[in-house]
Coordinates of C-alpha atoms and ligand atoms in Angstrom, one line a residue:
Chain A
M5 CA -1.5 -21.6 -15.6
D6 CA 0.2 -18.3 -15.2
H7 CA 2.7 -20.0 -12.8
N8 CA 4.3 -21.7 -15.7
K9 CA 4.3 -18.7 -17.9
L10 CA 5.3 -16.0 -15.4
P11 CA 6.9 -17.6 -12.4
K12 CA 8.1 -14.3 -11.1
L13 CA 4.6 -13.1 -10.6
T14 CA 3.9 -15.5 -7.7
F15 CA 6.3 -13.7 -5.5
W16 CA 4.6 -10.4 -6.2
R17 CA 1.3 -12.1 -5.6
A18 CA 2.4 -13.2 -2.2
V19 CA 3.5 -9.6 -1.4
L20 CA 0.2 -8.2 -2.7
I21 CA -1.8 -10.7 -0.6
L22 CA 0.1 -9.7 2.5
I23 CA -0.4 -6.0 1.8
L24 CA -4.0 -6.4 1.1
A25 CA -4.5 -8.5 4.3
S26 CA -2.9 -5.8 6.5
G27 CA -4.9 -3.2 4.6
L28 CA -8.0 -5.1 5.5
Y29 CA -7.1 -5.1 9.2
S30 CA -6.5 -1.3 9.1
T31 CA -9.7 -0.8 7.2
V32 CA -11.7 -2.5 9.9
L33 CA -9.8 -0.6 12.6
R34 CA -10.4 2.8 10.8
F35 CA -14.1 2.3 10.4
T36 CA -14.9 0.9 13.8
K37 CA -12.5 2.8 16.1
G38 CA -12.1 6.0 14.1
L39 CA -9.3 8.0 12.7
G40 CA -7.6 8.4 16.1
A41 CA -7.0 4.7 16.4
A42 CA -5.9 4.0 12.8
T43 CA -3.8 7.1 12.1
A44 CA -1.1 9.3 13.7
L45 CA -3.2 12.4 12.9
S46 CA -3.9 14.9 15.6
D47 CA -5.4 18.3 16.2
R48 CA -2.0 19.8 15.4
F49 CA -1.6 17.7 12.3
P50 CA -5.0 17.1 10.8
W51 CA -3.8 16.1 7.3
G52 CA -1.3 13.3 6.9
L53 CA -0.3 10.5 4.5
W54 CA -3.8 9.9 3.1
V55 CA -4.1 13.5 2.0
G56 CA -0.5 14.1 1.2
F57 CA 0.2 10.9 -0.7
D58 CA -3.0 9.2 -1.7
V59 CA -4.8 12.3 -2.8
L60 CA -2.2 14.9 -3.8
C61 CA 0.2 12.4 -5.3
G62 CA -2.5 10.1 -6.7
V63 CA -4.2 12.9 -8.7
G64 CA -0.8 14.1 -9.9
L65 CA 0.4 10.7 -11.0
A66 CA -2.8 10.3 -13.0
A67 CA -2.1 13.4 -15.0
G68 CA -0.7 11.3 -17.9
G69 CA -4.3 10.8 -18.9
F70 CA -5.2 14.3 -19.8
T71 CA -1.8 15.2 -21.1
L72 CA -1.7 12.4 -23.6
A73 CA -5.4 12.8 -24.5
A74 CA -4.5 16.4 -25.4
V75 CA -1.4 15.4 -27.3
V76 CA -3.3 12.8 -29.4
Y77 CA -6.8 14.3 -29.9
I78 CA -6.1 18.1 -29.8
F79 CA -2.6 18.3 -31.2
H80 CA -3.2 15.4 -33.5
F81 CA 0.1 13.6 -32.8
E82 CA -1.4 10.4 -34.1
R83 CA 1.7 8.4 -33.4
F84 CA 0.9 8.5 -29.7
H85 CA -2.4 6.8 -30.2
A86 CA -1.0 3.4 -29.1
I87 CA -0.2 4.7 -25.6
V88 CA -3.2 7.0 -25.0
R89 CA -5.4 4.1 -23.9
P90 CA -3.1 2.8 -21.1
A91 CA -2.6 6.4 -20.0
I92 CA -6.4 7.0 -19.7
L93 CA -6.8 3.7 -18.0
T94 CA -4.2 4.6 -15.4
A95 CA -5.8 8.0 -14.9
F96 CA -9.2 6.3 -14.4
L97 CA -7.8 3.8 -11.9
G98 CA -5.8 6.6 -10.2
Y99 CA -8.8 8.8 -9.7
G100 CA -10.9 5.9 -8.6
L101 CA -8.4 5.0 -6.0
V102 CA -8.2 8.7 -4.9
A103 CA -11.9 8.6 -4.3
V104 CA -11.5 5.4 -2.2
A105 CA -8.7 7.0 -0.3
L106 CA -11.0 10.0 0.5
L107 CA -13.5 7.6 1.9
F108 CA -10.8 6.5 4.4
D109 CA -9.7 10.0 5.2
L110 CA -13.0 11.9 5.5
G111 CA -14.3 11.8 9.1
R112 CA -17.8 11.2 7.7
P113 CA -17.3 9.3 4.4
Y114 CA -21.0 8.6 3.9
R115 CA -21.5 12.3 3.4
I116 CA -19.0 12.5 0.5
W117 CA -21.9 13.6 -1.7
H118 CA -22.7 16.7 0.4
P119 CA -20.8 19.1 -1.8
L120 CA -23.2 18.2 -4.6
V121 CA -26.1 19.8 -2.7
M122 CA -24.4 22.0 -0.1
W123 CA -22.4 24.6 -1.9
N124 CA -19.6 26.9 -0.9
P125 CA -18.1 28.3 -4.1
R126 CA -15.6 30.3 -2.0
S127 CA -13.9 27.0 -1.0
V128 CA -11.1 25.6 -3.1
M129 CA -12.0 22.2 -1.7
F130 CA -15.5 22.6 -3.1
E131 CA -14.1 23.3 -6.5
V132 CA -11.7 20.3 -6.3
A133 CA -14.6 18.1 -5.3
W134 CA -16.7 19.1 -8.2
C135 CA -13.8 18.9 -10.8
V136 CA -12.8 15.5 -9.6
M137 CA -16.3 14.1 -9.7
L138 CA -16.8 15.5 -13.2
Y139 CA -13.4 14.4 -14.4
L140 CA -14.0 10.8 -13.2
T141 CA -17.1 10.7 -15.3
V142 CA -15.2 12.1 -18.3
L143 CA -12.4 9.5 -17.8
A144 CA -15.0 6.7 -17.6
L145 CA -16.5 7.8 -20.9
E146 CA -13.0 8.2 -22.5
F147 CA -12.1 4.6 -21.5
S148 CA -15.5 3.2 -22.3
P149 CA -14.7 2.4 -26.0
V150 CA -12.4 -0.3 -24.8
V151 CA -15.2 -2.0 -22.9
L152 CA -17.8 -1.4 -25.6
E153 CA -15.5 -2.8 -28.3
R154 CA -14.9 -5.9 -26.2
F155 CA -18.6 -6.5 -26.0
R156 CA -19.2 -5.3 -29.5
L157 CA -21.7 -2.7 -28.6
T158 CA -21.5 -0.7 -31.8
K159 CA -24.2 1.9 -31.2
P160 CA -23.0 3.4 -27.9
L161 CA -19.5 3.2 -29.4
K162 CA -20.5 5.4 -32.2
V163 CA -22.0 8.0 -29.8
I164 CA -18.8 8.1 -27.8
K165 CA -16.6 8.4 -30.8
A166 CA -18.7 11.3 -32.0
I167 CA -18.2 13.3 -28.9
T168 CA -14.6 12.4 -28.4
I169 CA -13.2 15.9 -29.1
P170 CA -15.6 17.8 -26.8
L171 CA -15.0 15.2 -24.1
V172 CA -11.2 15.5 -24.4
I173 CA -11.5 19.3 -24.2
V174 CA -13.7 19.2 -21.1
G175 CA -11.3 16.7 -19.6
V176 CA -8.3 18.9 -20.2
L177 CA -10.1 21.9 -18.7
L178 CA -11.2 20.0 -15.6
S179 CA -7.7 18.6 -15.1
T180 CA -6.2 22.1 -15.4
L181 CA -8.6 23.3 -12.8
H182 CA -8.2 20.7 -10.2
Q183 CA -4.5 19.9 -10.7
S184 CA -3.8 23.6 -10.0
S185 CA -6.4 23.8 -7.3
L186 CA -4.7 21.1 -5.2
G187 CA -1.9 23.7 -5.0
S188 CA -4.4 26.5 -4.3
L189 CA -5.6 24.5 -1.2
Y190 CA -2.4 25.7 0.5
L191 CA -2.7 29.4 -0.5
I192 CA -4.8 29.8 2.7
V193 CA -1.9 28.9 5.0
P194 CA 0.7 31.7 4.4
S195 CA 1.6 31.8 8.0
K196 CA 1.9 28.0 8.4
L197 CA 3.6 26.6 5.3
H198 CA 7.4 27.0 5.2
P199 CA 8.6 29.8 2.8
Y200 CA 10.3 27.3 0.6
W201 CA 7.0 26.0 -0.5
Y202 CA 4.4 28.7 0.3
S203 CA 4.2 30.7 -2.9
P204 CA 1.4 32.6 -4.6
W205 CA 2.4 30.5 -7.6
L206 CA 1.5 27.2 -5.9
P207 CA -1.4 26.5 -8.3
V208 CA 0.8 27.1 -11.4
F209 CA 3.6 24.9 -9.9
F210 CA 1.2 22.1 -9.1
Y211 CA -0.2 22.2 -12.7
V212 CA 3.2 22.3 -14.5
S213 CA 4.7 19.6 -12.3
A214 CA 1.6 17.4 -12.8
I215 CA 2.1 17.6 -16.6
G216 CA 5.8 16.6 -16.1
V217 CA 5.0 13.7 -13.8
G218 CA 2.1 12.6 -16.1
L219 CA 4.6 12.2 -18.9
A220 CA 7.0 10.4 -16.6
M221 CA 4.3 8.0 -15.6
V222 CA 3.5 7.2 -19.2
I223 CA 7.1 6.2 -19.7
F224 CA 7.2 4.3 -16.5
E225 CA 4.1 2.3 -17.2
S226 CA 4.9 1.6 -20.8
N227 CA 8.2 0.1 -19.5
L228 CA 6.6 -2.0 -16.8
S229 CA 3.9 -3.4 -18.9
A230 CA 6.3 -4.1 -21.7
R231 CA 8.3 -6.2 -19.2
A232 CA 5.3 -7.9 -17.6
F233 CA 3.5 -8.7 -20.8
K234 CA 6.6 -9.2 -23.0
R235 CA 5.6 -6.6 -25.5
E236 CA 7.8 -4.5 -27.7
I237 CA 8.4 -1.1 -26.2
E238 CA 7.5 2.0 -28.3
M239 CA 10.9 3.5 -27.9
P240 CA 10.8 6.3 -30.5
L241 CA 7.5 7.5 -29.0
L242 CA 8.8 7.5 -25.5
S243 CA 11.9 9.4 -26.5
Q244 CA 9.7 12.1 -27.9
L245 CA 7.8 12.2 -24.6
G246 CA 11.2 12.5 -22.9
K247 CA 11.9 15.6 -25.0
V248 CA 8.7 17.2 -24.0
M249 CA 9.3 16.3 -20.4
L250 CA 12.7 18.0 -20.7
V251 CA 11.0 21.3 -21.7
I252 CA 8.4 21.1 -19.0
L253 CA 10.8 20.3 -16.3
G254 CA 13.1 23.1 -17.5
I255 CA 10.3 25.6 -17.3
Y256 CA 9.2 24.3 -13.9
G257 CA 12.7 24.4 -12.5
L258 CA 13.2 27.9 -13.7
M259 CA 9.9 29.1 -12.3
R260 CA 10.7 27.6 -8.9
L261 CA 14.1 29.3 -8.9
L262 CA 12.7 32.7 -9.8
D263 CA 10.0 32.4 -7.3
L264 CA 12.3 31.4 -4.4
A265 CA 14.6 34.3 -5.4
S266 CA 11.9 36.9 -5.7
R267 CA 10.5 36.0 -2.3
G268 CA 13.9 36.2 -0.8
A269 CA 13.7 32.5 0.3
L270 CA 17.1 31.6 -1.3
G271 CA 18.9 33.2 1.6
L272 CA 17.3 30.5 3.9
L273 CA 19.4 27.9 2.0
R274 CA 22.4 28.9 4.1
E275 CA 20.6 27.5 7.1
P276 CA 21.2 23.8 7.5
T277 CA 17.6 22.9 8.4
T278 CA 15.7 19.7 7.6
E279 CA 13.6 21.9 5.2
T280 CA 16.7 22.9 3.3
L281 CA 17.8 19.4 2.9
L282 CA 14.4 18.3 1.7
L283 CA 14.1 21.2 -0.7
I284 CA 17.5 20.4 -2.2
L285 CA 16.6 16.7 -2.5
E286 CA 13.3 17.5 -4.1
I287 CA 14.8 19.8 -6.7
A288 CA 17.8 17.7 -7.4
I289 CA 16.0 14.4 -7.8
G290 CA 12.9 15.6 -9.5
T291 CA 14.1 18.5 -11.6
A292 CA 17.8 19.2 -11.9
V293 CA 19.2 15.7 -12.5
P294 CA 16.4 14.7 -14.9
V295 CA 16.9 17.9 -16.9
V296 CA 20.6 17.2 -17.3
M297 CA 20.0 13.6 -18.1
L298 CA 17.3 14.3 -20.7
A299 CA 19.5 16.9 -22.3
F300 CA 21.5 14.0 -23.7
R301 CA 20.1 12.2 -26.7
Q302 CA 21.8 9.0 -25.7
V303 CA 19.8 9.0 -22.4
R304 CA 16.5 9.9 -24.1
E305 CA 16.9 7.1 -26.7
N306 CA 18.1 4.5 -24.3
R307 CA 15.4 2.4 -22.7
E308 CA 17.1 2.1 -19.3
G309 CA 18.2 5.7 -19.3
L310 CA 14.8 7.0 -20.0
F311 CA 13.2 4.7 -17.5
A312 CA 15.6 5.8 -14.8
T313 CA 14.9 9.4 -15.5
A314 CA 11.2 8.8 -15.2
V315 CA 11.7 7.1 -11.9
L316 CA 13.7 10.2 -10.7
V317 CA 11.0 12.6 -11.8
I318 CA 8.3 10.6 -10.1
T319 CA 10.3 10.4 -6.9
G320 CA 11.0 14.1 -6.9
F321 CA 7.3 14.8 -7.5
L322 CA 6.3 12.7 -4.5
L323 CA 8.8 14.5 -2.4
N324 CA 7.5 17.8 -3.5
R325 CA 3.9 17.0 -2.7
L326 CA 4.8 15.5 0.7
N327 CA 6.9 18.6 1.4
V328 CA 4.0 20.9 0.8
S329 CA 1.5 18.8 2.6
V330 CA 3.5 17.3 5.5
T331 CA 7.1 18.4 6.2
G332 CA 6.6 22.0 5.2
L333 CA 4.0 22.4 7.9
E334 CA 5.8 20.6 10.7
A335 CA 7.7 23.5 12.0
S336 CA 4.7 25.8 12.4
S337 CA 2.5 23.0 13.8
G338 CA 4.8 22.3 16.7
A339 CA 4.1 18.6 16.3
H340 CA 5.9 15.8 14.5
Y341 CA 3.9 13.6 12.3
F342 CA 4.9 10.2 11.2
P343 CA 2.3 7.8 9.7
R344 CA 1.2 4.8 11.8
W345 CA 1.7 1.5 10.1
T346 CA -2.0 1.1 9.7
E347 CA -2.1 4.3 7.6
V348 CA 0.8 3.0 5.5
S349 CA -0.9 -0.3 4.9
V350 CA -4.0 1.3 3.6
T351 CA -1.9 3.4 1.2
L352 CA 0.1 0.4 0.1
S353 CA -3.1 -1.6 -0.4
L354 CA -4.5 1.1 -2.7
V355 CA -1.3 1.2 -4.7
G356 CA -1.4 -2.6 -4.9
A357 CA -5.0 -2.5 -6.0
G358 CA -4.0 -0.1 -8.7
F359 CA -1.4 -2.4 -10.1
L360 CA -3.8 -5.3 -9.9
F361 CA -6.6 -3.6 -11.7
F362 CA -4.2 -2.3 -14.3
A363 CA -2.9 -5.8 -15.1
L364 CA -6.5 -7.2 -15.2
A365 CA -7.7 -4.5 -17.5
V366 CA -4.7 -5.0 -19.8
R367 CA -5.3 -8.7 -19.9
Y368 CA -9.1 -8.7 -20.3
F369 CA -9.8 -5.5 -22.3
G370 CA -6.7 -5.4 -24.4
A371 CA -6.0 -1.8 -23.3
F372 CA -2.8 -1.9 -25.3
E373 CA -4.1 -3.2 -28.6
S374 CA -3.8 -0.5 -31.2
P375 CA -7.3 0.9 -31.5
P376 CA -9.0 1.7 -34.8
L377 CA -7.9 5.0 -36.2
P378 CA -10.1 7.9 -35.2
A379 CA -12.9 8.9 -37.6
G380 CA -10.9 11.7 -39.3
A381 CA -7.9 9.6 -40.2
R382 CA -9.9 6.6 -41.4
Q383 CA -9.3 5.3 -45.0
Chain B
M29 CA -22.2 45.8 14.5
S30 CA -20.9 42.7 16.0
K31 CA -20.5 41.4 19.5
S32 CA -17.0 41.0 20.8
I33 CA -14.9 39.9 23.8
L34 CA -12.0 41.9 25.1
V35 CA -9.5 39.8 27.1
D36 CA -7.0 41.8 29.2
T37 CA -4.3 39.3 30.1
T38 CA -2.9 41.8 32.6
K39 CA -6.0 41.4 34.8
C40 CA -6.4 37.6 34.6
I41 CA -5.7 35.9 37.9
G42 CA -5.8 32.3 36.5
C43 CA -8.8 31.2 38.6
M44 CA -10.2 29.1 35.8
S45 CA -13.7 30.2 36.4
C46 CA -14.2 30.8 32.7
V47 CA -13.0 27.3 32.0
A48 CA -15.5 25.8 34.4
A49 CA -18.4 28.0 33.1
C50 CA -17.6 27.1 29.5
K51 CA -17.6 23.4 30.3
E52 CA -20.8 23.6 32.1
T53 CA -22.6 25.6 29.4
N54 CA -21.4 23.3 26.7
G55 CA -22.1 20.1 28.6
L56 CA -18.4 19.1 28.5
P57 CA -16.5 16.9 31.1
Q58 CA -15.1 19.0 33.9
N59 CA -11.4 18.1 33.5
E60 CA -8.7 20.7 33.7
E61 CA -6.8 20.8 30.5
T62 CA -4.3 23.4 29.3
E63 CA -4.6 22.6 25.6
L64 CA -7.7 23.0 23.5
S65 CA -9.3 19.7 22.7
A66 CA -12.6 18.2 21.5
D67 CA -14.0 18.8 25.0
S68 CA -12.2 22.0 26.0
F69 CA -13.2 25.0 24.0
N70 CA -11.6 27.4 26.3
V71 CA -8.4 27.0 28.3
V72 CA -6.2 29.2 30.5
Q73 CA -2.5 28.8 29.9
S74 CA 0.3 30.1 31.9
R75 CA 3.0 31.5 29.7
A76 CA 5.9 33.9 30.4
G77 CA 4.4 34.4 33.9
V78 CA 1.1 35.5 32.4
F79 CA -2.3 33.8 32.3
V80 CA -3.7 33.8 28.9
R81 CA -7.0 32.4 27.6
R82 CA -7.1 30.4 24.4
F83 CA -10.2 30.1 22.4
C84 CA -11.7 30.8 19.0
L85 CA -11.1 34.4 18.0
H86 CA -14.3 34.6 15.9
C87 CA -12.7 36.2 12.8
Q88 CA -14.7 38.8 11.0
D89 CA -14.0 37.1 7.7
P90 CA -13.4 33.6 9.1
T91 CA -11.0 31.4 7.3
C92 CA -12.8 28.3 8.5
A93 CA -16.0 29.4 6.9
S94 CA -14.4 30.2 3.6
V95 CA -12.6 26.9 3.2
C96 CA -15.3 24.5 4.2
P97 CA -16.5 22.8 1.0
V98 CA -20.0 22.3 2.4
G99 CA -20.5 25.6 4.3
A100 CA -20.6 23.9 7.7
F101 CA -19.0 27.0 9.3
M102 CA -20.9 30.3 9.2
R103 CA -20.3 33.7 10.7
T104 CA -23.6 34.9 12.2
A105 CA -24.7 38.5 11.9
A106 CA -24.3 38.9 15.6
G107 CA -20.6 38.0 15.4
P108 CA -20.1 34.4 16.6
V109 CA -18.7 31.9 14.1
V110 CA -20.8 28.7 14.4
Y111 CA -20.6 25.2 13.1
D112 CA -23.3 22.9 11.8
A113 CA -22.3 19.3 12.5
D114 CA -25.0 17.9 10.2
R115 CA -23.3 19.3 7.1
C116 CA -19.7 18.5 8.0
I117 CA -18.0 15.8 5.9
G118 CA -15.0 15.7 8.1
C119 CA -12.3 16.8 5.6
R120 CA -10.6 18.9 8.3
Y121 CA -9.7 21.7 6.0
C122 CA -11.0 24.1 8.6
M123 CA -8.4 22.8 11.0
M124 CA -5.6 23.1 8.5
A125 CA -6.6 26.6 7.4
C126 CA -7.4 28.4 10.7
P127 CA -4.6 30.8 11.2
F128 CA -4.9 30.4 14.9
S129 CA -5.2 26.6 14.8
I130 CA -8.4 26.6 16.9
P131 CA -10.8 23.8 15.6
R132 CA -10.4 20.4 17.3
Y133 CA -11.6 17.0 16.1
E134 CA -13.2 14.1 17.9
W135 CA -10.4 11.7 16.8
K136 CA -11.5 8.9 19.1
L137 CA -15.0 8.6 17.7
A138 CA -16.1 6.6 14.7
L139 CA -18.4 9.5 13.8
P140 CA -16.5 12.6 14.7
R141 CA -17.4 16.3 14.7
V142 CA -15.3 19.4 14.7
R143 CA -15.4 21.2 18.0
K144 CA -14.7 24.8 19.0
C145 CA -16.0 27.7 21.0
T146 CA -19.3 29.2 19.8
M147 CA -19.0 32.5 21.7
C148 CA -22.1 31.1 23.4
A149 CA -24.2 32.0 20.3
P150 CA -27.3 30.2 21.9
R151 CA -26.9 32.4 25.1
Q152 CA -26.4 35.5 23.1
A153 CA -29.6 34.8 21.2
Q154 CA -31.3 35.0 24.6
G155 CA -29.6 38.3 25.3
L156 CA -27.1 36.8 27.7
P157 CA -23.4 37.4 27.6
P158 CA -21.0 34.4 27.0
A159 CA -20.7 32.2 30.0
C160 CA -16.9 32.8 30.3
V161 CA -17.3 36.5 30.5
E162 CA -20.1 36.3 33.1
A163 CA -18.0 34.0 35.2
C164 CA -14.9 36.1 35.4
P165 CA -14.6 37.6 38.9
V166 CA -12.2 40.4 37.9
Q167 CA -13.6 41.4 34.5
A168 CA -10.4 40.3 32.7
S169 CA -12.8 39.5 29.9
I170 CA -15.6 41.9 29.0
F171 CA -18.3 41.6 26.4
G172 CA -19.8 44.2 24.1
E173 CA -20.0 45.8 20.7
R174 CA -16.6 45.5 18.9
D175 CA -16.3 49.3 18.3
E176 CA -16.9 50.0 21.9
L177 CA -14.5 47.4 23.1
L178 CA -11.8 48.7 20.7
A179 CA -12.4 52.1 22.2
V180 CA -12.0 50.7 25.7
A181 CA -8.8 48.9 24.7
E182 CA -7.3 52.0 23.1
N183 CA -8.1 53.9 26.3
R184 CA -6.2 51.4 28.4
L185 CA -3.2 51.5 26.1
R186 CA -3.2 55.3 26.2
E187 CA -3.6 55.5 29.9
N188 CA -0.9 52.9 30.6
H189 CA 1.9 53.3 28.1
T190 CA 4.4 51.2 30.0
G191 CA 2.1 48.6 31.3
Y192 CA 0.9 47.3 27.9
V193 CA 2.4 46.3 24.6
Q194 CA 0.9 49.0 22.4
H195 CA -1.0 46.6 20.2
I196 CA -4.5 45.2 20.3
Y197 CA -4.2 41.6 19.1
G198 CA -7.2 40.9 16.8
E199 CA -7.8 44.4 15.7
H200 CA -6.2 43.7 12.3
E201 CA -5.0 40.1 12.5
A202 CA -6.5 38.0 9.7
G203 CA -8.6 40.9 8.7
G204 CA -9.8 41.5 12.3
T205 CA -11.3 39.2 14.9
S206 CA -14.2 39.6 17.3
V207 CA -12.0 38.5 20.2
L208 CA -9.4 41.1 21.2
F209 CA -6.4 40.7 23.5
L210 CA -4.3 43.1 25.5
S211 CA -1.0 42.1 27.0
A212 CA 2.0 43.4 29.0
V213 CA 4.4 41.0 27.2
P214 CA 4.9 40.5 23.5
F215 CA 2.1 38.5 22.1
E216 CA 4.4 36.0 20.6
A217 CA 5.5 35.0 24.1
L218 CA 1.9 34.2 24.9
G219 CA 1.7 31.8 22.0
F220 CA 0.0 34.1 19.5
P221 CA 1.3 33.6 16.0
A222 CA 3.0 36.9 15.0
N223 CA 3.1 36.3 11.2
V224 CA -0.7 36.2 10.6
P225 CA -1.4 38.5 7.6
Q226 CA -3.5 41.6 8.1
D227 CA -5.6 40.8 5.1
P228 CA -8.5 38.4 5.6
L229 CA -7.0 35.0 4.5
P230 CA -9.9 34.2 2.2
T231 CA -8.6 36.9 -0.1
F232 CA -5.5 34.8 -0.7
T233 CA -7.7 32.1 -2.3
Y234 CA -10.1 34.5 -3.9
R235 CA -7.3 36.0 -6.0
V236 CA -6.9 32.6 -7.7
L237 CA -10.5 31.4 -7.6
S238 CA -11.7 34.6 -9.4
K239 CA -9.4 33.7 -12.4
I240 CA -11.2 30.4 -13.0
P241 CA -13.8 31.7 -15.4
T242 CA -11.1 33.4 -17.5
V243 CA -8.9 30.3 -17.5
V244 CA -11.8 28.1 -18.5
S245 CA -13.1 30.2 -21.4
A246 CA -9.6 31.1 -22.7
G247 CA -8.6 27.4 -22.3
A248 CA -11.7 26.2 -24.2
V249 CA -11.1 28.6 -27.1
L250 CA -7.4 27.8 -27.2
L251 CA -7.9 24.0 -27.2
G252 CA -10.7 24.2 -29.7
G253 CA -8.6 26.4 -31.9
I254 CA -5.6 24.2 -31.8
W255 CA -7.8 21.2 -32.6
W256 CA -9.3 23.0 -35.6
I257 CA -6.0 24.0 -37.0
T258 CA -4.3 20.6 -36.5
S259 CA -7.2 18.7 -37.9
R260 CA -7.4 21.0 -40.9
R261 CA -3.7 20.4 -41.4
A262 CA -4.2 16.7 -41.2
E263 CA -7.0 16.9 -43.8
V264 CA -5.0 19.0 -46.2
A265 CA -2.1 16.6 -45.8
E266 CA -4.4 13.7 -46.5
A267 CA -5.9 15.4 -49.6
E268 CA -2.5 16.2 -50.9
K269 CA -1.4 12.7 -50.4
N270 CA -4.4 11.4 -52.3
D271 CA -3.7 13.8 -55.1
L272 CA -0.2 12.6 -55.3
D273 CA -1.3 9.0 -55.2
K274 CA -3.7 9.7 -58.1
S275 CA -1.3 11.6 -60.2
G276 CA 1.3 9.0 -59.5
G277 CA -1.1 6.3 -60.7
E278 CA -2.0 8.0 -64.0
Ligands
SF4_27 S1 -10.2 31.7 14.9 FE1 -10.1 29.9 13.5 S2 -11.9 28.8 14.0 FE2 -12.2 30.8 15.0 S3 -13.4 31.9 13.5 FE3 -11.2 32.4 13.1 S4 -10.7 30.9 11.5 FE4 -12.6 30.2 12.4
SF4_28 S1 -14.1 19.3 8.6 FE1 -16.3 19.8 8.4 S2 -16.4 21.9 9.0 FE2 -14.3 21.5 8.6 S3 -14.0 22.2 6.5 FE3 -14.4 20.0 6.4 S4 -16.6 19.8 6.1 FE4 -16.2 21.9 6.8

């Protein structure tokens, strides 16, 4: 039926099927022949695309969930209520996919529960593991009203509504912890990570940039789903988000600059290295250009302009995470890492699955329908 | 008190006896490799005309042990840093984090383990020295208490000012390691990282981890406070609006 309504989707469906098929092949390879057969990882380069992209970027891109939840429930900007649900849905899907990606990346995925019972509180990884597990639970609860409404389960719905605020606060705290901790993971490699990216402020940078990209993702998704489902776009709302993003990116850019200057890393910019090029690209695409663009009201209030800025911010964010996790480590590792196609196909499959689930959820659970007003604002 | 190995690279003749002994003790295939691997925990490399052994330095405050989310790495009281494969989830953070890039992974296996030198912890438990030290025909590696070996090393540096770089690698690197090296050429030329901090690396993480309780409690208070204020404001606004509506109606 959809063929008649949305003929364009069939092309994307074909692409998706191709991607998922190659992903399936890689999955079989990964779990029968091991990481060595399915990835380009090595002793010199033990973390690659799956950690750098699937985990670091995945968690960051899902930051829209906690950002908007805070905006709506804590700061009471009720106007944003209409887009808080899709943001939480994306976050939930995002974290779910990160968990799946971890199953691919861990050498012994069936022991993923070990951190629950085998503790090492000195480890950042331990903290991240706990935060992500707890936050996934919080997200599931935050999204559950959509499902409960659909099946008209009023009793549990009431319970969830009653604990919304504590739930949101816990969610924001957990997000703050693990978003920043993904940066803290790299504090332990001062002698390995390139001075452009190694900074004692890594956790703060990761946190602030996650908020920035979370907002960009909300703008990005609202746009995409408006197109795919032929819905009106909430332009005034999104422009407001653009304004907030401008402030966040401005702060972030300034902090990065001050940090580079204070560590004397700016002098390195005179050297025409790959790292220099990548740093300039990262800052230009993800921070400098978006800040300039967002400074203009015409751009903020223009659908295409805002969308383009969001795409830039997201791209710059991806570059940053990959720089920290892959390229910034190449020089010291003495090895060159480039992902094998099987690695890429798993990553693409996860991204594809994300889009698929999002579309399904929107269609069947009406994630975009304006929800009933929260208890406080009723009547 | 902890057991240590002192490696004097000026004495090594490159006979590879330690490599063979290590492989035998650990039940590893007897192939001659020059890079550490999942089945070579100890190799002898020839660099700058010098033979240099490469193996785990058994840090006093081991980075690998601090980063492992499940505590699979542990520093034993006697000195060796050992690994428990049954806990390991295979995240490979230990490999990422080790400042000397020592741990290796069984990439080819479907159920891989991390592999590295154990400083022959099982042999030490029986009162024996590590197999590599025992095998060395010229005592290029010697085994003993760390303080004693440091004294020996200092002696050698003092007695032979020109023959040695005046530095004991491992005395302070990464907070101090149990394996110590002496050399006649700069350590960097032998492949030792020169920029390893003198502080134990776990302190770099601890500085941030220790702030978590503050962040959480301050954050909870802050968020709760903001919520209370904004919802009060919403209520007041609501009430005022109702009042207005009423007065307007009358
Ligand atoms: S050298 Fe590396 S593997 Fe060995 S104890 Fe130190 S941190 Fe651990
Ligand atoms: S790979 Fe294993 S030993 Fe290494 S940090 Fe991860 S769980 Fe610990």
